[in-house]
Coordinates of C-alpha atoms and ligand atoms in Angstrom, one line a residue:
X271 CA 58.8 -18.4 -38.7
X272 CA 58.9 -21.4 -36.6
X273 CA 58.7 -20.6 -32.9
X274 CA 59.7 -23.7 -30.9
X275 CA 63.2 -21.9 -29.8
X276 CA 61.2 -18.6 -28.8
X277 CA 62.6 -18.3 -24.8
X278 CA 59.9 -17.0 -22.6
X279 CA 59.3 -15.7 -19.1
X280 CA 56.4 -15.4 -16.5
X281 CA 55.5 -11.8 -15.7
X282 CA 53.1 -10.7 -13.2
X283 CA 50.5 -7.3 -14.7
X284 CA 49.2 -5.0 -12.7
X285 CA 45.8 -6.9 -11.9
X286 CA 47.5 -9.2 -10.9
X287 CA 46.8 -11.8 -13.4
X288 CA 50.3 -13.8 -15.2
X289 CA 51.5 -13.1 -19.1
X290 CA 54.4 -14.0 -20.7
X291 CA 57.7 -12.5 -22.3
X292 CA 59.0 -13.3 -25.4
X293 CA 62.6 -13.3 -25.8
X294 CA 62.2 -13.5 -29.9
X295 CA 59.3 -10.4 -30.0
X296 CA 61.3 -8.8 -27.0
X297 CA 57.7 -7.8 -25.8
X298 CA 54.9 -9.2 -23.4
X299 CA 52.1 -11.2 -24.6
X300 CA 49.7 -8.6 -23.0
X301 CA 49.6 -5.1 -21.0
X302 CA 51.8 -5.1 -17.8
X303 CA 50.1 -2.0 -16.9
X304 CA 46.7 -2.6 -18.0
X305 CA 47.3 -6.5 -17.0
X306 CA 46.5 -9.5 -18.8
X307 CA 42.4 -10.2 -17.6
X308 CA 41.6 -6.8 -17.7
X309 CA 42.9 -5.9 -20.6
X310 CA 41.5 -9.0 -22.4
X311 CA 38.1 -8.0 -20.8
X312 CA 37.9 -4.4 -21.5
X313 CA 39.6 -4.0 -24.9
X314 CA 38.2 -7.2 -26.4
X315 CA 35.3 -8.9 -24.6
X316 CA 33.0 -6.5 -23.4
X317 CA 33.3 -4.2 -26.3
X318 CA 32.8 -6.8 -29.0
X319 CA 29.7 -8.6 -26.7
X320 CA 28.1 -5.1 -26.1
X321 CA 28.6 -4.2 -30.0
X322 CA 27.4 -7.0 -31.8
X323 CA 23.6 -7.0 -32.8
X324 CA 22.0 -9.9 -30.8
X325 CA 22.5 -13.7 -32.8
X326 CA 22.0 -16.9 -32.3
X327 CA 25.5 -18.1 -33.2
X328 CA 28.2 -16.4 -34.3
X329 CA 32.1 -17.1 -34.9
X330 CA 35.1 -15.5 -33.4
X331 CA 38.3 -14.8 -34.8
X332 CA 41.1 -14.8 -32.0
X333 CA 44.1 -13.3 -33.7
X334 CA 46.5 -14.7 -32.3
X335 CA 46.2 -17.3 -29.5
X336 CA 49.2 -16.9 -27.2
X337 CA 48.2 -17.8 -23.7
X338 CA 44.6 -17.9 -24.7
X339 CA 43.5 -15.3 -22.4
X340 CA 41.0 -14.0 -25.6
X341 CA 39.2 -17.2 -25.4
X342 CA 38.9 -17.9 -21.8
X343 CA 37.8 -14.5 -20.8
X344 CA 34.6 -15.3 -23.9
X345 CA 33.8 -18.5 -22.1
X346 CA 34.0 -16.7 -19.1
X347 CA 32.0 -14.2 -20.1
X348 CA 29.4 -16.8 -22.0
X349 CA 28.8 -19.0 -18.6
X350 CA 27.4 -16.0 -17.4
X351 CA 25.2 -14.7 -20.4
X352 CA 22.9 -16.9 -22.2
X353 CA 23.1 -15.6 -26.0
X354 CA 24.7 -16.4 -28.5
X355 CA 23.4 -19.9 -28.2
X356 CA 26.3 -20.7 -30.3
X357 CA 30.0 -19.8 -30.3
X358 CA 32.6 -21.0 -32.8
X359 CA 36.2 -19.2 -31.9
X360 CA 38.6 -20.5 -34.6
X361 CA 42.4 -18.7 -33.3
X362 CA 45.7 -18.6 -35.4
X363 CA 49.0 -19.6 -33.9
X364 CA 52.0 -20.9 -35.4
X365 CA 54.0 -21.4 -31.6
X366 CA 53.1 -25.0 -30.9
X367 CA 55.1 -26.0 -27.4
X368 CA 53.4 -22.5 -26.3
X369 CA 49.9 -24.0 -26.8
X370 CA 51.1 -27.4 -25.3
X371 CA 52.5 -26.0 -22.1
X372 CA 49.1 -24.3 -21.6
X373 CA 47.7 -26.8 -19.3
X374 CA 50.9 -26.3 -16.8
X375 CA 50.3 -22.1 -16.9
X376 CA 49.4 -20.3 -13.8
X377 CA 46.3 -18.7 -15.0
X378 CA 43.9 -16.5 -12.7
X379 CA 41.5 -17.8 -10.7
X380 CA 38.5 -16.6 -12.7
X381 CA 39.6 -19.8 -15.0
X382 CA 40.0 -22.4 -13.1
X383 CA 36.4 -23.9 -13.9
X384 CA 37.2 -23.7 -17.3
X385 CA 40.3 -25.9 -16.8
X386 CA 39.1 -29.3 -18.2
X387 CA 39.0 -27.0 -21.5
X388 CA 42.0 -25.6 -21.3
X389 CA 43.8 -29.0 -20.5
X390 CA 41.7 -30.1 -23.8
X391 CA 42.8 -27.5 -26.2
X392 CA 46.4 -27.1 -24.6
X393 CA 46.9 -31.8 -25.8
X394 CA 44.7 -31.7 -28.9
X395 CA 44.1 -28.1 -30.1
X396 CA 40.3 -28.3 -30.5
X397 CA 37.6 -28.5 -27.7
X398 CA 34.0 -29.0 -28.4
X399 CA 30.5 -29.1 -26.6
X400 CA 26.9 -27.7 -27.3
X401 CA 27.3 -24.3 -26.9
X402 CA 30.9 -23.9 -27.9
X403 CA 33.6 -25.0 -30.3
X404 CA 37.3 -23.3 -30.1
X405 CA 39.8 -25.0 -32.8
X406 CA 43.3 -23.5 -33.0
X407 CA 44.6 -22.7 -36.2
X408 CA 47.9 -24.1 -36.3
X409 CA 50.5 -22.3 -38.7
X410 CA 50.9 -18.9 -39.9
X411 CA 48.0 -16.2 -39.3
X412 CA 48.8 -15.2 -42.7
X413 CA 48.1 -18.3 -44.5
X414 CA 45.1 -19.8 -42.1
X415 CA 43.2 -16.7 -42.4
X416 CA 42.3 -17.0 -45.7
X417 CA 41.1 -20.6 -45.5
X418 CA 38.7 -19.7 -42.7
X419 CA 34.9 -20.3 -45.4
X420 CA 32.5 -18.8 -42.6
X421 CA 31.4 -15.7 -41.7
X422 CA 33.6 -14.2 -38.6
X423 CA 31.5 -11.8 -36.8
X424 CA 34.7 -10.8 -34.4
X425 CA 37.7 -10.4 -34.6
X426 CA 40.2 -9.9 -31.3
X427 CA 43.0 -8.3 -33.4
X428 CA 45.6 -8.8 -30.5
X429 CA 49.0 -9.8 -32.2
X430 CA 52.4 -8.8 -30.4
X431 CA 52.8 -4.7 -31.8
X432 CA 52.9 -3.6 -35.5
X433 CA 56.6 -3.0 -34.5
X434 CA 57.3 -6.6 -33.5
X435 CA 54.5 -8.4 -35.9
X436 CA 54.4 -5.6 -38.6
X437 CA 52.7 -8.9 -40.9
X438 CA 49.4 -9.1 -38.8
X439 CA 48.8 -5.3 -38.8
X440 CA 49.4 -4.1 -42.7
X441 CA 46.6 -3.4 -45.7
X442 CA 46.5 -6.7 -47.1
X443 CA 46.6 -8.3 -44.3
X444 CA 43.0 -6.6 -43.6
X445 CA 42.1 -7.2 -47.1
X446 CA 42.5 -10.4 -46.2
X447 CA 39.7 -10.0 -42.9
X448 CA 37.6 -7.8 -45.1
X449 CA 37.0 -10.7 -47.1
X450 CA 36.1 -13.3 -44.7
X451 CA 34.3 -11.0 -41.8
X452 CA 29.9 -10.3 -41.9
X453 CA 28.6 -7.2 -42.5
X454 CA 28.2 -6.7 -38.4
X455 CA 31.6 -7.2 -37.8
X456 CA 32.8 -6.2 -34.7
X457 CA 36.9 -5.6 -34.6
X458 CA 38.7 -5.3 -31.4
X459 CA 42.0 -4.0 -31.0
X460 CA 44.7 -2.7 -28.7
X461 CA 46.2 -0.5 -31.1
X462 CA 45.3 3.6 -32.1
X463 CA 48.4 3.7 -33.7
X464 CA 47.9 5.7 -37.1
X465 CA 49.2 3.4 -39.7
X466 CA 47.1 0.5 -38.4
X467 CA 43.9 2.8 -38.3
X468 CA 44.9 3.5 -42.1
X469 CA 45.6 0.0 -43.0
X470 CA 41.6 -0.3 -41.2
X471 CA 40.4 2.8 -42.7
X472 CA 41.4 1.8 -46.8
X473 CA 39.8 -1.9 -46.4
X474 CA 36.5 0.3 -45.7
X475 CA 35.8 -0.1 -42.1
X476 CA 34.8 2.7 -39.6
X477 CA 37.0 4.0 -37.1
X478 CA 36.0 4.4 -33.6
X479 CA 37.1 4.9 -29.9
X480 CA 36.4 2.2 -28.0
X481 CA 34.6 2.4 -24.5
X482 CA 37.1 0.1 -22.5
X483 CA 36.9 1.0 -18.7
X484 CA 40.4 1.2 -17.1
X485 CA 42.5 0.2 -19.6
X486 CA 44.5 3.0 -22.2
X487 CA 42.8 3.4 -25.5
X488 CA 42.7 0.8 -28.4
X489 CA 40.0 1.0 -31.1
X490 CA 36.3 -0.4 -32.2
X491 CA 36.5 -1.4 -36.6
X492 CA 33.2 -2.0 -37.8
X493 CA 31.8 -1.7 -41.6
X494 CA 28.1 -0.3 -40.3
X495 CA 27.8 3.0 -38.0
X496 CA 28.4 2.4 -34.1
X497 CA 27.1 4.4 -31.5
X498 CA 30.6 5.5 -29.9
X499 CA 32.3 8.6 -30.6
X500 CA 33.9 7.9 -34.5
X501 CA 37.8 8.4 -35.3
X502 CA 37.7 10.9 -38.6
X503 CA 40.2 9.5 -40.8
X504 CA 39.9 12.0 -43.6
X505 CA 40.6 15.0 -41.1
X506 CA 43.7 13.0 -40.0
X507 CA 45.0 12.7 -43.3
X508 CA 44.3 16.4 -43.8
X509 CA 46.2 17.0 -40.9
X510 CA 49.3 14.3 -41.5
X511 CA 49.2 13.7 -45.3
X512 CA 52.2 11.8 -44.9
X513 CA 50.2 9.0 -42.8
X514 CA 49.7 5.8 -44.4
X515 CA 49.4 2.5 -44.1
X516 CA 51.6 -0.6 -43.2
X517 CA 52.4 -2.6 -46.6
X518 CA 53.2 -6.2 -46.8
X519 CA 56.3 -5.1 -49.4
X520 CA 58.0 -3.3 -46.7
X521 CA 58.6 -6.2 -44.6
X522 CA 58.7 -9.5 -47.0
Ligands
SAM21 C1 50.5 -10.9 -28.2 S1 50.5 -12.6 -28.3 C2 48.8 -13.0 -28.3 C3 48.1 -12.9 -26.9 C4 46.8 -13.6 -26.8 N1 45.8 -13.0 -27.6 C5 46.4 -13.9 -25.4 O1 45.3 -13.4 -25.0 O2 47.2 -14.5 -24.7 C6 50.9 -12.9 -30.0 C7 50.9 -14.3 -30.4 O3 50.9 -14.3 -31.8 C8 51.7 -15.5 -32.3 N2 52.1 -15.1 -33.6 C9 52.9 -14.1 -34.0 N3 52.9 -14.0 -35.4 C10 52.2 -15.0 -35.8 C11 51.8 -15.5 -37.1 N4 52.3 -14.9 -38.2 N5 51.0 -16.6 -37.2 C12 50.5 -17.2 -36.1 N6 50.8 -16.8 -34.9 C13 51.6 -15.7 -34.7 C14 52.8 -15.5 -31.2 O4 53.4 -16.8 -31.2 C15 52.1 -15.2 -29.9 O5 51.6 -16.3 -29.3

């Protein structure tokens, strides 16, 4: 679906931080109520970061870009950590003038060291240095995805809602991250909704409640055991046998 008409506005969240709406989507690009930093911090970052066994380099999966928030709040977070000694963030997006007008957006002030990079990635859609590579995925999530012939150790599952971008939240679609993710993935995500936990659940990853500070509830996707408190899927569908999954067929 090409993008380039999509009308969008500037919306101020609740810490104060700037995201956007989209006319097309009819929905923000982040949490008023949470706001944009904060909720990019506590349901993404600092979960992933504090769940992932230490390594040396790893690669991150930024589904999709949007304003970038996702990636700026890891470099944020990395100028103040030293490991990974590597970090590869490969992102999806298919809106083009969305990424270009990047370098114009009025971003918080927690980013404004990291501006060089975002006026880099906003012109040529790649930055690179020692410690860190970002490369956006131009085109659809859908079709990128797949190509992606690395190991992806997280996964910021933060598309618009499985309402508004039913595509990026069904079963194949996380057959399709089952197949490219390592065995310590980490997967972020906004969403507790049932059908998207299913869609999860059947592509054999563990279910659990994430330990965001602040923010309302989202959850952790993992294929090893976590130490947080674990979403039982087989008592839910005990309880709802009528819950199931999001299927590509029901919206092609
Ligand atoms: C909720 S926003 C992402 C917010 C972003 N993570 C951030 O921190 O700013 C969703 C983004 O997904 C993009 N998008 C939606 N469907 C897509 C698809 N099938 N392929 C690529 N990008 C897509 C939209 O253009 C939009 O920029």
């Amino acid at each position: 679906m090409p993008q380039s008409s999509d009308k969008k506005r500037p919306v101020r969240t609740a810490d104060g931080s700037v995201t956007l709406y989209s006319e097309r989507f009819d929905e923000c690009y982040h949490s008023t109520r949470d706001g944009a930093l904060r909720e990019s911090l506590q349901k993404h970052i600092l979960p992933a970061f504090s769940l992932l066994p230490p390594k040396e380099e790893i690669t991150i999966l930024d589904v999709c870009f949007g304003l970038g928030y996702n990636s700026w709040t890891t470099l944020h977070y990395l100028r103040k950590h030293s490991s990974p000694e590597k970090v590869t963030i490969l992102s999806p997006e298919f809106d083009r003038e969305l990424v270009a007008s990047l370098q114009n957006f009025d971003y918080p002030s927690e980013f404004e060291p990291l501006r060089p990079i975002i006026e880099a990635v906003s012109r040529e859609g790649v930055y690179e240095e020692e410690r860190f590579r970002i490369e956006i995925l131009f085109g659809d999530a859908r079709e990128r995805i797949p190509e992606i012939d690395r190991p992806v150790d997280i996964v910021y599952q933060d598309p618009f809602s499985p309402k508004k971008n039913p595509l990026l939240w069904t079963r194949e679609y996380f057959a399709e991250l089952r197949r490219i993710v390592s065995d310590d993935v980490i997967v972020t995500t906004y969403s507790s909704a049932t059908p998207v936990r299913m869609g999860l659940y059947e592509n054999g990853f563990l279910l659990y409640e994430p330990p965001s500070e602040g923010v309302r509830s989202g959850t952790v996707a993992s294929l090893r055991p976590l130490d947080l408190k674990p979403i039982d899927m087989e008592l839910k569908k005990q309880r709802n046998p009528a819950a199931a999954s999001m299927r590509d067929a029901d919206f092609l």
